[in-house]
Tab-separated table of C-alpha atoms in Angstrom:
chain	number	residue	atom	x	y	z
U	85	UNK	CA	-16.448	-28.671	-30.694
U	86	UNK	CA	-15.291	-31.598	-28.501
U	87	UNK	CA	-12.197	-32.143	-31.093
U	88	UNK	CA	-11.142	-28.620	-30.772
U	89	UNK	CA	-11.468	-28.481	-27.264
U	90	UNK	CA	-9.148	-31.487	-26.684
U	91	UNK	CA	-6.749	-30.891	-29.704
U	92	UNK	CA	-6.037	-27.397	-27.440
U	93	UNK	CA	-6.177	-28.971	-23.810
U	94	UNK	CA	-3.132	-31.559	-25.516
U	95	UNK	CA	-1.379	-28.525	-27.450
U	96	UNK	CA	-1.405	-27.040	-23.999
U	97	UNK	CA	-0.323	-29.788	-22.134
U	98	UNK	CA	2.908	-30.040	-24.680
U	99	UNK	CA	3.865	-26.510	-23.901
U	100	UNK	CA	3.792	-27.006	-20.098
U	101	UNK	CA	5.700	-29.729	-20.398
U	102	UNK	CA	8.309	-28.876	-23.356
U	103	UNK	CA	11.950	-28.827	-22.959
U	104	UNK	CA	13.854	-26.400	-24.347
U	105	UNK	CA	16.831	-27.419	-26.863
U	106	UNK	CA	19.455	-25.878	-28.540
U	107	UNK	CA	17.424	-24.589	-31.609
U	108	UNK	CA	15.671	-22.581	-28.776
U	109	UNK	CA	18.090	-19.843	-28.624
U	110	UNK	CA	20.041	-17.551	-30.955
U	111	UNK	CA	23.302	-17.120	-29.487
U	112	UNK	CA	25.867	-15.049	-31.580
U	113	UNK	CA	29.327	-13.988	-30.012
U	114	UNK	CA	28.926	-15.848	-26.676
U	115	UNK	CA	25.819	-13.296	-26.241
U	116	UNK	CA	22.345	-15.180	-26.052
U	117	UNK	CA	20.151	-12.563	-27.986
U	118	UNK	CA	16.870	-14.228	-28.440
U	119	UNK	CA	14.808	-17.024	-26.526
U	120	UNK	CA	11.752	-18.186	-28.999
U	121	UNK	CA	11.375	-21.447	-27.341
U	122	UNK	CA	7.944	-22.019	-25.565
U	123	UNK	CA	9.405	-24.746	-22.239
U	124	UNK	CA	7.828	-22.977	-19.298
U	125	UNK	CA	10.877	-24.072	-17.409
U	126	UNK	CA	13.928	-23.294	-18.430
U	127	UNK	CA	17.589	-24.961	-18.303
U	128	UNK	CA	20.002	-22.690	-20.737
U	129	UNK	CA	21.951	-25.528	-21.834
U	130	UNK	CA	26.045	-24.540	-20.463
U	131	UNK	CA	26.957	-26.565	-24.159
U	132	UNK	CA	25.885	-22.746	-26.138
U	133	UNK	CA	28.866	-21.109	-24.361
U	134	UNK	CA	26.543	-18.392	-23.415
U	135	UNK	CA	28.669	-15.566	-21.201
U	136	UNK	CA	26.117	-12.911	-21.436
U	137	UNK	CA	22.161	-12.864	-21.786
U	138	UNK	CA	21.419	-10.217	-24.198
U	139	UNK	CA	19.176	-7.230	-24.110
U	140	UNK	CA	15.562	-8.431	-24.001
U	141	UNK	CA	16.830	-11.962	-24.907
U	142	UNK	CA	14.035	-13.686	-22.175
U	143	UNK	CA	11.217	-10.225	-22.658
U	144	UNK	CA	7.758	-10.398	-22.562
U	145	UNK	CA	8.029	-14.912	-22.432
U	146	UNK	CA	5.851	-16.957	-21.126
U	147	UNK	CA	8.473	-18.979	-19.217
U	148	UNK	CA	7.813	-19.619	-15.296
U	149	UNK	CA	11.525	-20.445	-14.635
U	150	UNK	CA	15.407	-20.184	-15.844
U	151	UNK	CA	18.104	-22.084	-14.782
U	152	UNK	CA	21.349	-19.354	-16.265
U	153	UNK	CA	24.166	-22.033	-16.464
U	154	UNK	CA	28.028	-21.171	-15.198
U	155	UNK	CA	29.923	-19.127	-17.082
U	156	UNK	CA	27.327	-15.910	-17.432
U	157	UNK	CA	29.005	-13.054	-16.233
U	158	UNK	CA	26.260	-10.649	-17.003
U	159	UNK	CA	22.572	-10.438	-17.362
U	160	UNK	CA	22.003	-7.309	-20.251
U	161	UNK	CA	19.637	-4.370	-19.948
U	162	UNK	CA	16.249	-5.685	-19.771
U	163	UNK	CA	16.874	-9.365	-20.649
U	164	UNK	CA	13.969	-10.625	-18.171
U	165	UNK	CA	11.527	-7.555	-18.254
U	166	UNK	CA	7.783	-7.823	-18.819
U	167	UNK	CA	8.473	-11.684	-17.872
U	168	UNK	CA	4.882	-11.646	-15.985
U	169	UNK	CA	5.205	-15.479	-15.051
U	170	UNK	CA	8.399	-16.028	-14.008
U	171	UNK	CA	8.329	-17.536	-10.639
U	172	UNK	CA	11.818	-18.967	-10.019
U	173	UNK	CA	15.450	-17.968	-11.378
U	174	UNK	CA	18.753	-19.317	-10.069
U	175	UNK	CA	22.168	-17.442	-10.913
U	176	UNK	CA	25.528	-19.217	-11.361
U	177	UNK	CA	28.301	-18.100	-9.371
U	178	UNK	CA	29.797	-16.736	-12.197
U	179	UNK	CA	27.570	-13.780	-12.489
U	180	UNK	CA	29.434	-10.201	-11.979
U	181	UNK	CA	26.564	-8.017	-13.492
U	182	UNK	CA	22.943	-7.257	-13.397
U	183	UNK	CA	22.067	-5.185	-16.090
U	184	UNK	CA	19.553	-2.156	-16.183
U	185	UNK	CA	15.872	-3.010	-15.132
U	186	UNK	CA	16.811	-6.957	-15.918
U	187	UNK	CA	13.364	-8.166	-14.277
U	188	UNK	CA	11.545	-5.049	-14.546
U	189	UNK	CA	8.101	-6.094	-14.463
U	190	UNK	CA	8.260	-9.304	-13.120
U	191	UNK	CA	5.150	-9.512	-11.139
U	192	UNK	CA	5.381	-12.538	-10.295
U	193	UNK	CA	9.073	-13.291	-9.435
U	194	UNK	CA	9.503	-15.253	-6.101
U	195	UNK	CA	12.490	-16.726	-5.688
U	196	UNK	CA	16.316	-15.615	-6.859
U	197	UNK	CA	19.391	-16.535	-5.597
U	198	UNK	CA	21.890	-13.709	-5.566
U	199	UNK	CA	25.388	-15.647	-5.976
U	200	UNK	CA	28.332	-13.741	-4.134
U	201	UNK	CA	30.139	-13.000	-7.167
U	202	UNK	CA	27.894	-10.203	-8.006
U	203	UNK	CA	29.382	-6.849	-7.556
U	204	UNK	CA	26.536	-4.284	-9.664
U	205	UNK	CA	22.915	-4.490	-9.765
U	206	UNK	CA	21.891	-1.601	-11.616
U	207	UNK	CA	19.204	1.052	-12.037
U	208	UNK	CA	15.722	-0.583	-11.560
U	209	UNK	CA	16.528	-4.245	-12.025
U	210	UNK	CA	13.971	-5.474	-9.641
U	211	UNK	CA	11.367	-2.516	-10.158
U	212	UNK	CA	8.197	-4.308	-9.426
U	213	UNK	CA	8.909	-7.419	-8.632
U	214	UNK	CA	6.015	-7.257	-6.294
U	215	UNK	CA	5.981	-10.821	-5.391
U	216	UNK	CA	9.901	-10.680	-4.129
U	217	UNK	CA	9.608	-11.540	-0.211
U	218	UNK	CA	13.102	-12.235	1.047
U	219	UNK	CA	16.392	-11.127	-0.228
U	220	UNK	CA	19.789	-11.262	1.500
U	221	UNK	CA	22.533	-9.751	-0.750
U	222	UNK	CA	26.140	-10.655	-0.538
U	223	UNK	CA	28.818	-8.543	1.383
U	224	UNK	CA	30.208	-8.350	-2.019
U	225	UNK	CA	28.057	-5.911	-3.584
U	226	UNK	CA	29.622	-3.188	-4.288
U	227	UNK	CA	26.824	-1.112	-5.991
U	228	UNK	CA	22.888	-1.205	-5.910
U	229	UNK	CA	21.409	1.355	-8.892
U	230	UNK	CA	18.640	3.747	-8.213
U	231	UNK	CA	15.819	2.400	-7.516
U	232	UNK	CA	16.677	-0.972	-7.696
U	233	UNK	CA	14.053	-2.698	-5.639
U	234	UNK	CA	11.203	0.317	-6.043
U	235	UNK	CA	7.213	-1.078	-6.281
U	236	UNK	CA	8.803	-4.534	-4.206
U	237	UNK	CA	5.831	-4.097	-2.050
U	238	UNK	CA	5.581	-7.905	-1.001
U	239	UNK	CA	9.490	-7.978	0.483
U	240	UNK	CA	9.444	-8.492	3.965
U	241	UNK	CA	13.502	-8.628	4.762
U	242	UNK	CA	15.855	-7.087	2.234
U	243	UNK	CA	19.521	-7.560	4.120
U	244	UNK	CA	22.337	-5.277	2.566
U	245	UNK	CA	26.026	-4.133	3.509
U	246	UNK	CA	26.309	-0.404	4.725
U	247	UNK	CA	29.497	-0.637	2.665
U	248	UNK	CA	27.431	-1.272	-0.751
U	249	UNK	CA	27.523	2.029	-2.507
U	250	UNK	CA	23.326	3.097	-2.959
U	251	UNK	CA	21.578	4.824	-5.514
U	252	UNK	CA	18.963	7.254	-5.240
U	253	UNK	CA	15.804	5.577	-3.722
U	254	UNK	CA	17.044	1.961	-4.206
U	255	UNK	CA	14.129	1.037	-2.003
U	256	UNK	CA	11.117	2.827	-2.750
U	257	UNK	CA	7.783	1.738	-1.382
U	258	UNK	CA	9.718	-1.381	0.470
U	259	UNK	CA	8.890	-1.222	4.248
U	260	UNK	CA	11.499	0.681	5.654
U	261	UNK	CA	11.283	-1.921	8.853
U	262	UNK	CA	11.869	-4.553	5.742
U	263	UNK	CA	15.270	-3.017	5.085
U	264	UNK	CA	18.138	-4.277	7.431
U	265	UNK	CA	22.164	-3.261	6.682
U	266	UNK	CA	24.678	-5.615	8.010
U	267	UNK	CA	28.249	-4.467	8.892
């Protein structure tokens, strides 16, 4: 019993600690389609020539944390959802495009920088990111999908630019006090 206990306790202390490499990803066409690495923390290496995370590419993972390197221009339908232990992601400044309900489901999602080249977040891409608390959006923006930030009951300031074009309900069952628009 004592051998199977610690051959698991050093399995899992390999996956907390693994890196992800190259044969981590399937990438085909510049489009990263499939993650099946198991690094809780992520670094995409920028050497794949990824421009776009596919659809579902990251869903349902175990990973706490992404690091999307420059050059991503858009984040596919789904690509994050069901990701119930992501914590942290940071954005390059090359992003244009948040795709349909990217981090649906991501109950756990803290911290995301929103880079200034992004001009679309579409329809439900943070729907229930419940642990989202702060989020200041760039002047940029030029559209924010329906229901974009819906079941974000943790946020506490959510700043946005009246001239960002809304969806319906982008900001259902956020604290309407939470909600400030900047000229």
């Amino acid at each position: 019993m004592r051998n199977i206990f610690c051959s698991a306790l050093i399995f899992c202390s390999a996956l907390l600690f693994a890196q992800s490499i190259d044969a981590d990803y399937v990438v085909k066409n510049r489009v990263l389609i499939k993650y099946r690495g198991f690094a809780q923390n992520v670094i995409i290496p920028p050497t794949l020539g990824v421009e776009r995370i596919g659809e579902r590419a990251f869903a349902g993972s175990h990973i706490s944390s992404v690091v999307i390197p420059m050059g991503v221009g858009y984040i596919e339908e789904r690509a994050f959802m069901g990701c119930s232990f992501l914590r942290s992601v940071t954005l390059p400044n090359t992003l244009i495009a948040l795709g349909r309900r990217a981090f649906f489901n991501c109950f756990s999602l803290e911290k995301i920088n929103i880079p200034r080249s992004l001009l679309t977040i579409d329809e439900g891409v943070f729907l229930n990111c419940q642990s989202l608390k702060e989020m200041d959006l760039p002047d940029t923006l030029r559209s924010l999908g329906s229901r974009a930030f819906s079941g974000c009951i943790g946020m506490n300031k959510l700043s946005i630019s009246r001239r960002t074009r809304l969806g319906e309900h982008p900001f259902m069952g956020v604290r309407s006090e939470a909600v400030i628009f900047k000229d």
